[in-house]
Coordinates of C-alpha atoms and ligand atoms in Angstrom, one line a residue:
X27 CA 0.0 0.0 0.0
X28 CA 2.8 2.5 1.0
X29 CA 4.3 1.1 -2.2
X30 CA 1.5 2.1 -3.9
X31 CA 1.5 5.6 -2.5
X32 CA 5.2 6.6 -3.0
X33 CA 4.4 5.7 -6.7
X34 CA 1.6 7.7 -7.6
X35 CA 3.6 10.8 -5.5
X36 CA 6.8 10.4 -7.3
X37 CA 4.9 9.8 -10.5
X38 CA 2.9 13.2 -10.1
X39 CA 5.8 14.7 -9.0
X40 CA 8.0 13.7 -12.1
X41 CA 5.2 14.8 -14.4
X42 CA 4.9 18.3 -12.7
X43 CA 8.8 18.6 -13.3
X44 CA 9.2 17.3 -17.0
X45 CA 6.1 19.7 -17.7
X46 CA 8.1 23.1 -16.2
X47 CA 11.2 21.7 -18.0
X48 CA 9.8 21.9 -21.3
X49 CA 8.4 24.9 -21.3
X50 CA 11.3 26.5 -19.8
X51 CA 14.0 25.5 -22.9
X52 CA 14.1 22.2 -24.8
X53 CA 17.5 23.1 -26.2
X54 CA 19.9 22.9 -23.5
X55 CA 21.6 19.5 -23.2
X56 CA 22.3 19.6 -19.6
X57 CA 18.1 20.0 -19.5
X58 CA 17.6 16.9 -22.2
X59 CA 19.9 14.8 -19.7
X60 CA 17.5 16.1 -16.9
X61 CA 14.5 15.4 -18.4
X62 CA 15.6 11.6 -19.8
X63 CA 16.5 10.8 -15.8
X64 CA 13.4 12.3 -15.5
X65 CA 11.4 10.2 -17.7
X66 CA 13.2 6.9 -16.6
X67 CA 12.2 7.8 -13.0
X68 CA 8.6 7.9 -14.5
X69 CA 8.2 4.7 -16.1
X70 CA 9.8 2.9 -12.9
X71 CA 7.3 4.4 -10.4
X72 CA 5.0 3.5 -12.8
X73 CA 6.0 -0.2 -13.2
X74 CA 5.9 -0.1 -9.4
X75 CA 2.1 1.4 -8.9
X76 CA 0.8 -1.0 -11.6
X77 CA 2.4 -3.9 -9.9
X78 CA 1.2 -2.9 -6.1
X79 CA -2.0 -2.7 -8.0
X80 CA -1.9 -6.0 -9.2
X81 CA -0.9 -7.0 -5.6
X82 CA -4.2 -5.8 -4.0
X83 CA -6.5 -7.3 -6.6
X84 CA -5.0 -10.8 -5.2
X85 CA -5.9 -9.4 -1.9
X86 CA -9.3 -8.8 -2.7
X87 CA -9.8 -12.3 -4.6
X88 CA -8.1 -14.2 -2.1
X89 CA -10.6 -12.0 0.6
X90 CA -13.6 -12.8 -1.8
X91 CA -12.8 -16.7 -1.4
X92 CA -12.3 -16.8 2.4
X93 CA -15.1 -16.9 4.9
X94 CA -14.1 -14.0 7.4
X95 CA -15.4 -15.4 10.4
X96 CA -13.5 -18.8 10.3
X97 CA -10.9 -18.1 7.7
X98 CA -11.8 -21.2 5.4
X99 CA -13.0 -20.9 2.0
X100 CA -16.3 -19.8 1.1
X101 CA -19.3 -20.8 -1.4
X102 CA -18.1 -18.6 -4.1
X103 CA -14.6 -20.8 -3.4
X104 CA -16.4 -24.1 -3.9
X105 CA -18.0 -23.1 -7.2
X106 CA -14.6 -21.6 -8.4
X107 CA -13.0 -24.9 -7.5
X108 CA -15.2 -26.9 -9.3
X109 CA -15.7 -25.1 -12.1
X110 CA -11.4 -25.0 -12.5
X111 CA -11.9 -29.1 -11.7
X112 CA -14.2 -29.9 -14.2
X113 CA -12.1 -32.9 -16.0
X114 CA -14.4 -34.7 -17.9
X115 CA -15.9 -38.2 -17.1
X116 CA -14.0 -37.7 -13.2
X117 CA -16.2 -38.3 -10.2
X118 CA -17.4 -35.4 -8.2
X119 CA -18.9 -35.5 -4.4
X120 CA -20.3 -32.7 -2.6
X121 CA -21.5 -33.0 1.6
X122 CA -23.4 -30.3 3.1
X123 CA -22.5 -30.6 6.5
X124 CA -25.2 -28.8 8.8
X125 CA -24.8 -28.2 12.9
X126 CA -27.5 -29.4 15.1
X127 CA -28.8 -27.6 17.7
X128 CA -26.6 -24.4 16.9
X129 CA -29.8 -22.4 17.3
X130 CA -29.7 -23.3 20.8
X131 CA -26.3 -22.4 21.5
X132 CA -27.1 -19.4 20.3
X133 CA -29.8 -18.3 22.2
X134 CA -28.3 -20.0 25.4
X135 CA -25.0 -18.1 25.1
X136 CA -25.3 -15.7 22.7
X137 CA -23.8 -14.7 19.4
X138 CA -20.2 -14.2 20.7
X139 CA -20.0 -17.8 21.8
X140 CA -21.9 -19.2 19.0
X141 CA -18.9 -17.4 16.8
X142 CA -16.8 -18.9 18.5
X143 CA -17.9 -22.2 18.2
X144 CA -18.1 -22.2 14.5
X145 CA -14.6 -20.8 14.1
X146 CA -13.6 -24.0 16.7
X147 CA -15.7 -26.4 14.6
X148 CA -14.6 -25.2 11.2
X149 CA -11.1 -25.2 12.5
X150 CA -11.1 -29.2 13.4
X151 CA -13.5 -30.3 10.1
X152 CA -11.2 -28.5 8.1
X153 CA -8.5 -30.2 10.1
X154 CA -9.9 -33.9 9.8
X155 CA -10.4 -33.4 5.5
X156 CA -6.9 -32.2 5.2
X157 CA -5.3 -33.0 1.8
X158 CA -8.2 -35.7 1.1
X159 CA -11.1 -33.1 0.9
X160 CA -12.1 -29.5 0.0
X161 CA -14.0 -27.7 2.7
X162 CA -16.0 -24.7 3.1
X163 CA -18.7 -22.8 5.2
X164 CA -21.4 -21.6 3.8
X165 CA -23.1 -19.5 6.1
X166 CA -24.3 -19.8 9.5
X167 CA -23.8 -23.1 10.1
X168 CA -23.1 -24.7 7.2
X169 CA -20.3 -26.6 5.7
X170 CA -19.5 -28.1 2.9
X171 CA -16.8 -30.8 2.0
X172 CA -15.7 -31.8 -1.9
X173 CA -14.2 -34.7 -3.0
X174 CA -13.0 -34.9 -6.8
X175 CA -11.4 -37.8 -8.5
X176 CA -11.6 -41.6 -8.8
X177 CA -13.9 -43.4 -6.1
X178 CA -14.9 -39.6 -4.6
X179 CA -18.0 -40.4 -3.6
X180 CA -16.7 -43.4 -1.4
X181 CA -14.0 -41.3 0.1
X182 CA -16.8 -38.5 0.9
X183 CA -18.7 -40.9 2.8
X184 CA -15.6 -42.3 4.9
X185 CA -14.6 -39.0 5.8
X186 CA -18.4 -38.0 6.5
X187 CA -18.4 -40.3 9.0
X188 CA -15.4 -39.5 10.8
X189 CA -16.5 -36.3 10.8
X190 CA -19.9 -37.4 12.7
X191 CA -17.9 -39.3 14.9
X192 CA -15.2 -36.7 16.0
X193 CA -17.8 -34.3 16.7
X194 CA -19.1 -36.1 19.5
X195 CA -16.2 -34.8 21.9
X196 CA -17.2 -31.3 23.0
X197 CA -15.6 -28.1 22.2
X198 CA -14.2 -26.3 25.3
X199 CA -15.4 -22.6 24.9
X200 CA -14.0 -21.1 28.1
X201 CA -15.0 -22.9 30.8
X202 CA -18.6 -24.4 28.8
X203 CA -18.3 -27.9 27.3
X204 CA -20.4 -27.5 24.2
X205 CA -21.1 -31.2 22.0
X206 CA -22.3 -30.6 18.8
X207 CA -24.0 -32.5 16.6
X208 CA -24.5 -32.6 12.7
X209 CA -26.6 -33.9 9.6
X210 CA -25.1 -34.3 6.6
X211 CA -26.5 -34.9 3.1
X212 CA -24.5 -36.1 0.4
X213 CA -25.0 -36.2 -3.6
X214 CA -22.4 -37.1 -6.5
X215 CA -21.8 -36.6 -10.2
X216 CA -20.1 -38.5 -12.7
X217 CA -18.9 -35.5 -14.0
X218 CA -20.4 -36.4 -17.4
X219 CA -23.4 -36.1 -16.3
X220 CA -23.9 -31.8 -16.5
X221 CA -24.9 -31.8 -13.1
X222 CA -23.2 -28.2 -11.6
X223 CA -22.2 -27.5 -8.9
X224 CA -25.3 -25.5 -7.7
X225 CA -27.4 -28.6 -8.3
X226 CA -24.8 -31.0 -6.3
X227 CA -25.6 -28.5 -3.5
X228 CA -29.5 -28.2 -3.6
X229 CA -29.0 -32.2 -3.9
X230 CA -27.1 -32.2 -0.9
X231 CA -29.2 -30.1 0.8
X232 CA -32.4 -31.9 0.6
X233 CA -30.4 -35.2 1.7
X234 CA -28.9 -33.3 4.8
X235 CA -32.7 -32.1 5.5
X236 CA -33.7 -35.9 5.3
X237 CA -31.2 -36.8 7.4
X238 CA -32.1 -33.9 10.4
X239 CA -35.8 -35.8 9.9
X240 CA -34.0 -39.4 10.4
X241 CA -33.1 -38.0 13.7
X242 CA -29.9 -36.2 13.4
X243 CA -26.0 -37.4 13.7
X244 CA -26.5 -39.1 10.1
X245 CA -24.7 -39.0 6.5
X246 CA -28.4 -39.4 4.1
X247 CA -27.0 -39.5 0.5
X248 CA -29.3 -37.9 -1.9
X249 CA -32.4 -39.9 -3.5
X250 CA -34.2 -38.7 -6.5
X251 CA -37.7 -39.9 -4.2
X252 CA -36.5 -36.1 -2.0
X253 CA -37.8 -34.2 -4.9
X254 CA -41.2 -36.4 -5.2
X255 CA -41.3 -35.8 -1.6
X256 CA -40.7 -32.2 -1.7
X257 CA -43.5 -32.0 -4.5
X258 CA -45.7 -33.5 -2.5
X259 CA -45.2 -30.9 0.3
X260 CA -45.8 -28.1 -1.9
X261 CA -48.6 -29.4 -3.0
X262 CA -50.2 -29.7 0.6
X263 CA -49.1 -26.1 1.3
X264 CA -51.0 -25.0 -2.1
X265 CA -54.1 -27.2 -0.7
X266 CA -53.7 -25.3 2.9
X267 CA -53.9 -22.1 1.4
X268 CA -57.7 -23.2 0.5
X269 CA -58.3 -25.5 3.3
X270 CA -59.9 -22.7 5.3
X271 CA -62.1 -21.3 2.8
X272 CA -63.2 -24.8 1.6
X273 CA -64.1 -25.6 5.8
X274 CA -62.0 -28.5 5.6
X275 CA -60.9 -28.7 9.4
X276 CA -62.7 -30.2 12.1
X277 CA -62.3 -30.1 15.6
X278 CA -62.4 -33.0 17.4
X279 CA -61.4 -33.3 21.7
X280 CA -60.0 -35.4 23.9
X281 CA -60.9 -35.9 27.0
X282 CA -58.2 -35.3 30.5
X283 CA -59.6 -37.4 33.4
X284 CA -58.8 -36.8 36.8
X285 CA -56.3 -39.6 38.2
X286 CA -58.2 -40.3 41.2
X287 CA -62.1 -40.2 39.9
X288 CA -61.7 -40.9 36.6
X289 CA -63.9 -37.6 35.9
X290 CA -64.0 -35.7 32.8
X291 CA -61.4 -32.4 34.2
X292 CA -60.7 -30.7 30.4
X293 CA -60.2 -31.3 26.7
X294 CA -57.8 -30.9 24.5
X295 CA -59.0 -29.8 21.4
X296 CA -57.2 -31.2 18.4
X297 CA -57.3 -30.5 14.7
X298 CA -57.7 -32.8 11.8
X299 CA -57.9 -31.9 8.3
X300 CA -60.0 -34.2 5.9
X301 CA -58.9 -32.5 2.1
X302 CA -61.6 -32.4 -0.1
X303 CA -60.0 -35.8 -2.5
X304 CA -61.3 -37.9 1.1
X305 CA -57.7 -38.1 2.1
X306 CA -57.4 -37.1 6.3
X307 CA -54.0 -35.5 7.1
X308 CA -52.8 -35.7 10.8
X309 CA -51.5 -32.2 12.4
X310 CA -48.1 -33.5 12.5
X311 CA -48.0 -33.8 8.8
X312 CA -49.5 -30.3 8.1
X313 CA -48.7 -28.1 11.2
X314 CA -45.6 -27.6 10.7
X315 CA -45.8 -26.7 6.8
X316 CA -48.7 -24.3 8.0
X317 CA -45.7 -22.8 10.4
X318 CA -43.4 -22.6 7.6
X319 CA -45.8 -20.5 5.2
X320 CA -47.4 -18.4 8.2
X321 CA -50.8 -20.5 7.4
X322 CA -51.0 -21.2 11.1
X323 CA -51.7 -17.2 12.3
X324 CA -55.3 -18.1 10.3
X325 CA -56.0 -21.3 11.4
X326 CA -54.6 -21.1 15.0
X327 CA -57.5 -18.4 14.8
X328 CA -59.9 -20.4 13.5
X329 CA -58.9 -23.4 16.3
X330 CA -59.5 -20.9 19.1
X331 CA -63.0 -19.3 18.0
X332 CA -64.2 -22.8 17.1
X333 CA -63.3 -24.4 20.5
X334 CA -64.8 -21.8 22.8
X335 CA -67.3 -21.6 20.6
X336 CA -67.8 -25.6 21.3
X337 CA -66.8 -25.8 24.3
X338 CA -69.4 -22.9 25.7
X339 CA -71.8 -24.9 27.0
X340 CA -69.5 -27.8 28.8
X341 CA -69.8 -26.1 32.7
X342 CA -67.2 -27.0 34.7
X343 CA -64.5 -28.4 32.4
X344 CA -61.5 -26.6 30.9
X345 CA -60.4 -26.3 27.1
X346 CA -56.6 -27.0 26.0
X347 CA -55.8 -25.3 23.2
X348 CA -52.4 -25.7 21.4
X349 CA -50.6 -23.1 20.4
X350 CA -47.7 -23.0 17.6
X351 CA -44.7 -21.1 18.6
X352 CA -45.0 -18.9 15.5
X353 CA -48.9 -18.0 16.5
X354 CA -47.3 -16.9 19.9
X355 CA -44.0 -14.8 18.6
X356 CA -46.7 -12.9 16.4
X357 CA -47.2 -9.8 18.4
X358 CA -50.3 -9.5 17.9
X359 CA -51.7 -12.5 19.5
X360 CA -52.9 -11.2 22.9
X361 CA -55.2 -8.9 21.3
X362 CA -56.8 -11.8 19.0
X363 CA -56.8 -13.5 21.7
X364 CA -58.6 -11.5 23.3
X365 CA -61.2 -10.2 20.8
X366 CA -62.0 -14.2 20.3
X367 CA -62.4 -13.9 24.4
X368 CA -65.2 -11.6 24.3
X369 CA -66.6 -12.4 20.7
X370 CA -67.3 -15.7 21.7
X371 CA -68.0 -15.3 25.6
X372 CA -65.6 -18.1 26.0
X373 CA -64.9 -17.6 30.2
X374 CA -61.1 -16.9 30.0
X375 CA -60.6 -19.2 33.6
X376 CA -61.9 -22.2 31.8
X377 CA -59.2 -21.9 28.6
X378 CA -55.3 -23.1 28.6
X379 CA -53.1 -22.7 26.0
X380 CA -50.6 -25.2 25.4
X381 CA -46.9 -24.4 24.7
X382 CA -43.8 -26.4 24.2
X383 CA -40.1 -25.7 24.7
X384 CA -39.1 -24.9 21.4
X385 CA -40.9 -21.2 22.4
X386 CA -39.4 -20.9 25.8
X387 CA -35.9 -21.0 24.1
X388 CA -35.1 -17.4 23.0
X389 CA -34.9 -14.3 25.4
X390 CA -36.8 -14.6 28.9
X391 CA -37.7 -11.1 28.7
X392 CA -40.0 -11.2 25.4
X393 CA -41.1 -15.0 26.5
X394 CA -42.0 -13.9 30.2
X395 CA -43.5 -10.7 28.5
X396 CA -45.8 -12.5 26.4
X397 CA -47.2 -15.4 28.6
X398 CA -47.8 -12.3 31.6
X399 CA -50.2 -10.8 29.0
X400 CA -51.7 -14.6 28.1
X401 CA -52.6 -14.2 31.7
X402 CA -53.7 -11.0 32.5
X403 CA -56.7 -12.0 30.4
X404 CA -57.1 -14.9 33.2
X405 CA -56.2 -17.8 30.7
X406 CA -53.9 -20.5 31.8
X407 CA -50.3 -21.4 30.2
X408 CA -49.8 -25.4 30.0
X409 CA -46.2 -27.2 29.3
X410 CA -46.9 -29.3 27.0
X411 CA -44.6 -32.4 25.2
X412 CA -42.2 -32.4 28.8
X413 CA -39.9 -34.8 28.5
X414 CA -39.1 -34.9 24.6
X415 CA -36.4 -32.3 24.4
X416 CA -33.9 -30.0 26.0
X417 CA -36.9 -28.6 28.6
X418 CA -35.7 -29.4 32.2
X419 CA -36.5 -28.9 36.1
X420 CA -34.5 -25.3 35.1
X421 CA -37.8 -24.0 33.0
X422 CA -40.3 -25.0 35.7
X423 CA -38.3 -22.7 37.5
X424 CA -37.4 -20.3 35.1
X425 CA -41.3 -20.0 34.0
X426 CA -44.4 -20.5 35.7
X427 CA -47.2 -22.5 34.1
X428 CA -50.5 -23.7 35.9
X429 CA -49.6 -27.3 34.4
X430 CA -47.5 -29.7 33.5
X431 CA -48.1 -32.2 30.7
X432 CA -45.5 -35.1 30.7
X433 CA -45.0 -36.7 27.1
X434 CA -45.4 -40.3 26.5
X435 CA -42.4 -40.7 25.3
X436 CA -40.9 -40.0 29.1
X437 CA -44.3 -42.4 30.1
X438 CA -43.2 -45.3 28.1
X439 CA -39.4 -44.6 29.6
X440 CA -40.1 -44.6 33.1
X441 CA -41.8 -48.1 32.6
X442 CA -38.8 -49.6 31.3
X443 CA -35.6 -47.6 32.9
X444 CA -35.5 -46.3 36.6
X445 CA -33.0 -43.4 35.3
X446 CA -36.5 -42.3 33.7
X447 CA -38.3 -42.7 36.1
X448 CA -36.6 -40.8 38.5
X449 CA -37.0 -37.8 36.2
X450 CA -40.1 -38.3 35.8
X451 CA -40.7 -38.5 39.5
X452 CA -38.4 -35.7 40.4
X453 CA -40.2 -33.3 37.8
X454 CA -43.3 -33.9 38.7
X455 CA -42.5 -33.1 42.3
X456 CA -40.8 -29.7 41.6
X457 CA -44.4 -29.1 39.3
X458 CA -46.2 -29.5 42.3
X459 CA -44.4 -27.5 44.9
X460 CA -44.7 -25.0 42.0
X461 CA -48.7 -25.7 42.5
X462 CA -48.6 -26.7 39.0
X463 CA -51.3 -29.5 38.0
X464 CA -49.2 -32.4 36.3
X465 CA -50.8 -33.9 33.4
X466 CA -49.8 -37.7 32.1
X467 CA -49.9 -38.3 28.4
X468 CA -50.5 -40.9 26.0
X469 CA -51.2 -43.6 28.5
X470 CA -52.6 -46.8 26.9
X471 CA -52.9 -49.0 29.5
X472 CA -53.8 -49.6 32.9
X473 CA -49.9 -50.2 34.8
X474 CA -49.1 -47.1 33.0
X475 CA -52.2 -45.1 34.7
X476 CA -50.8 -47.0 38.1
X477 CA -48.1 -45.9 37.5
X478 CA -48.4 -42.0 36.8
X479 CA -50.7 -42.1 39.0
X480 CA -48.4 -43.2 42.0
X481 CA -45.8 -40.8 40.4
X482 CA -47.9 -37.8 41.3
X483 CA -49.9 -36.9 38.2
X484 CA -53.3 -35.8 39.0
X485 CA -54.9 -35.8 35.6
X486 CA -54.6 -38.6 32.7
X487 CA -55.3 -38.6 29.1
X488 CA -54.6 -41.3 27.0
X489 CA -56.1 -43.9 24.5
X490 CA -57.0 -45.9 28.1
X491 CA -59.7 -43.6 28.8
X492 CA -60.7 -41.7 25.5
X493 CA -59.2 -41.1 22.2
X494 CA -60.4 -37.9 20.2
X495 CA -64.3 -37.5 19.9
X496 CA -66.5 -34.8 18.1
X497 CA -68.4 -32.5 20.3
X498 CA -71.0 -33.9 20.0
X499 CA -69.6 -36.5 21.5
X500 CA -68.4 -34.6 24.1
X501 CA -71.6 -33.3 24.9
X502 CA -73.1 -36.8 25.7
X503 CA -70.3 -37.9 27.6
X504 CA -70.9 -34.8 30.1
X505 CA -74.9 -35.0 29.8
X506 CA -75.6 -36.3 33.4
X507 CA -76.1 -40.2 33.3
X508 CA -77.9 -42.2 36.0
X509 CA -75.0 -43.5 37.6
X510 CA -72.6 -45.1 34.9
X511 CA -68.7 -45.2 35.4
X512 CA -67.0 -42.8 34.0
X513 CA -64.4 -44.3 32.8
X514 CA -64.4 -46.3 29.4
X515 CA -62.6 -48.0 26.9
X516 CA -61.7 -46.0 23.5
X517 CA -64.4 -46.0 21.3
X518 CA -62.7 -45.1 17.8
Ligands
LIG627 P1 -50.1 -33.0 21.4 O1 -50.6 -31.6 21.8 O2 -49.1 -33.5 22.3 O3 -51.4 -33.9 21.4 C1 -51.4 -35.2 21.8 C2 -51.3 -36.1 20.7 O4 -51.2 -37.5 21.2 C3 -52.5 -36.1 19.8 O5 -52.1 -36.5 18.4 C4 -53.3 -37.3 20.4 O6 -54.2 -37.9 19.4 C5 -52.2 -38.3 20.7 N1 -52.6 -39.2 21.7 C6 -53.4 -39.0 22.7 N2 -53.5 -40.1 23.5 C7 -52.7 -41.0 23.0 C8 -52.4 -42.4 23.3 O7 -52.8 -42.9 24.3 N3 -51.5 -43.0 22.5 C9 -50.9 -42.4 21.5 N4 -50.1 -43.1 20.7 N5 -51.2 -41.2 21.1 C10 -52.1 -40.5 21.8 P2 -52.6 -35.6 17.2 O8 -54.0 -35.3 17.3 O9 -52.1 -36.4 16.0 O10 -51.8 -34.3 17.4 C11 -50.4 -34.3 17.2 C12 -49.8 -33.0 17.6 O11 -50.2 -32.0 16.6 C13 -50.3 -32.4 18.9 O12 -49.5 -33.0 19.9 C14 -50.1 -31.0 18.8 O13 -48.7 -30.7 19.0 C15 -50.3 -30.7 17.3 N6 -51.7 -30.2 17.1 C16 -52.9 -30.8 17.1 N7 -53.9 -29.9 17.0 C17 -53.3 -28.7 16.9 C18 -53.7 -27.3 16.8 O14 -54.9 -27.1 16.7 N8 -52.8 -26.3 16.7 C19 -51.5 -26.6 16.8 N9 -50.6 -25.6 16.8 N10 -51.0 -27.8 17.0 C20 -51.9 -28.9 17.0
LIG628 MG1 -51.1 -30.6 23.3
LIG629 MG1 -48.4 -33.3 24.0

């Protein structure tokens, strides 16, 4: 740069000289001899600003290639290096390496950790592919690792897995143990095939999102059934779109029974969608796309007007709604919430609304902000799903809800391993010195009731004593009977 500088001085400078030299007397020699020094001088600092020039534009490419957090090469890099690559008819393998769980780090540390743990992981994957393998972030965090040349795609896969299985010894970020996790998809060319670089990468991405769905920690290599899959997915997000319009949902309820009487206490209401081609879709399938495209703001809408609308007339039992994180992190939820409240005349003690941890992970402030104004109207907050994911004693504390609803998951667990159990037990203890009502879910048969029962629960719901039911349904199971037991066996 100084270089650089002194050139186009003494270049400026020389000019400014050569110009008063001429004018002042071309014939004297002694003045010629000047002015050829002169000249010489000229071309030289030029030479030397053209060639600090050329210097700084290999700066700047080599800056354009390199990822500036971690110092490895980026995704221009990777389609640079296989465009200069492309030898015909020579195998080509692309992973796209993707962290699990980084989200969480994230929000439980913050950013300046979460830097620093990609910098730490990109250092030891770049480490691990040494000379066999390109690598490269992405973004965020996202990797990506090449393999060219004979028998890549068998190398990529070898090395894949080594990566998986070096990650599982945590990263020491100060005085934190962080373990990391990853999914990797993986997708290859002959390289007479025409398939670019950009495709090997979508390819790869669709098999590393197959492999987060397989459950994580998993090298998916890419199959052609993703796209078919994919296809199909847009396709039910076109047919959600009109779902509403067409009144293709139904509600249909499930019933919570006191542990003790086997009383009706609550339902839960639950959506189904039955498309107009006769084909029923469970939530599970279509939730989360209606997350994806902000479809579930309108129909978490319509979930909540058309339970207390139902669920009016059923004196004396409560209504359990379930509520996408999305719906909640939309600002503007407490005030539907609220119009629907008085719209409908729905009694705001007698409704719950059912969270799960993936919304309490994020900033307490804005989290304990929101569910205060869930409850100003009087409405109850439930934890629902316990057991299935990072949520621990720490968020009982950390948040209050007025229950507890223990996944079945944990239920099924604590039948088989006492480690389980003891959770189980232990949480459901801390829930009730919170005066939190504890919930059991999914509980099928009778030594499972027995069981949550003598954990501590004091409400069941499970296939033992009611699966999902209209409300119609509803409405004749609460009707006053001349004296029938409550409880019953599934009916559908
Ligand atoms: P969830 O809130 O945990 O609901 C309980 C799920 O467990 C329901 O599945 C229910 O049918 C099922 N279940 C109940 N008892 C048993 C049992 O004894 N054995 C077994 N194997 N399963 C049992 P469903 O209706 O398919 O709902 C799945 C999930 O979809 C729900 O899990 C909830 O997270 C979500 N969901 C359902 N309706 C809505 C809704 O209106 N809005 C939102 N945002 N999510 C909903
Ligand atoms: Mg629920
Ligand atoms: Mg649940």
């Amino acid at each position: 740069m100084i270089v650089g500088q002194a050139a186009v001085l003494s270049a400026i400078f020389a000019g400014v000289v050569a110009l008063a030299m001429i004018f002042s007397g071309w014939e004297n020699p002694a003045l010629r001899l000047t002015l050829a020094s002169l000249a010489a001088a000229y071309v030289l600092a030029m030479v030397l600003l053209v060639r600090s020039g050329l210097a700084g534009i290999g700066d700047l490419e080599v800056l354009g290639l390199t990822d500036s957090l971690s110092g490895v090469r980026n995704r221009r890099a990777l389609h640079l290096d296989f465009a200069r690559h492309a030898i015909e008819g020579e195998e080509r393998a692309l992973a796209l390496v993707d962290l699990d769980g980084f989200k969480l780090i994230n929000d439980y540390y913050g950013h300046a950790v979460g830097d620093r743990v990609i910098k730490a992981a990109a250092l030891r994957l770049s480490e691990l592919c040494g000379d066999e393998a390109h690598f490269y972030r992405l973004g965020g965090d996202e990797f990506a690792v090449a393999v060219m040349g004979p028998l890549a795609g068998n190398v990529l896969e070898g090395l894949c897995r080594r990566l998986l299985k070096d990650l599982a010894s945590p990263f020491q970020i100060d005085n934190r143990s962080i373990v990391l996790g990853a999914s990797i998809g993986l997708s290859r060319s002959t390289g007479s095939d025409g398939i670019s670089s950009s495709e090997l990468l979508r390819r790869s991405d669709m098999a590393m999102y197959a492999s987060k769905l397989g459950g994580k920690m998993r090298c998916t290599w890419y199959s052609q059934e993703f796209d078919r899959k994919r296809e199909v997915m847009r396709q039910v997000e076109a047919d959600l779109r009109l779902a509403l319009d067409k009144d293709e949902f139904r509600l249909l309820y499930q019933p919570l029974v006191d542990a003790q009487s086997g009383q009706i206490v609550a339902v839960e209401a639950l959506i189904r969608w039955e498309r107009g081609d006769g084909v029923r879709m469970g939530p599970n399938i279509f939730i989360p796309v209606a997350e994806e495209t902000g479809l579930i703001d309108p129909i978490g809408l319509w979930v909540l007007r058309k339970g207390c609308t139902d669920a009016l007339g059923w004196d004396g039992i409560k209504l359990s709604i379930n509520l996408s994180s999305a719906q909640l992190r939309n600002p503007e939820f407490p005030i539907l919430l609220g119009q629907i409240l008085d719209e409908t005349g729905f009694p705001p003690e007698r409704l719950e609304l059912e969270v799960t941890e993936t919304y309490l992970v994020g900033d307490h402030a804005t989290i304990s902000r929101s569910l205060d104004m869930i409850r100003q109207f009087g409405v109850g907050v439930v934890l629902d799903d316990f057991g299935t994911g990072y949520a621990s004693i720490g968020f009982l504390r950390k948040y209050r809800f007025e229950k507890l609803k223990i996944d079945r998951s944990l239920v099924l667990e604590a039948q088989q391993d006492e480690g389980s159990m003891a959770m189980m037990v232990s949480s459901i203890a801390v829930a009730r010195a919170m005066d939190m009502a504890v919930t059991a879910e999914g509980v099928e048969t009778e030594a499972q009731a027995d069981l949550v029962r003598t954990a501590g629960c004091d409400q069941i719901q499970g296939w033992l004593y009611y699966k999902a039911i209209s409300a119609d349904e509803i409405a004749q199971q609460l009707a006053p009977k001349p004296a029938r037991p409550a409880r019953r066996k599934a009916a559908s």
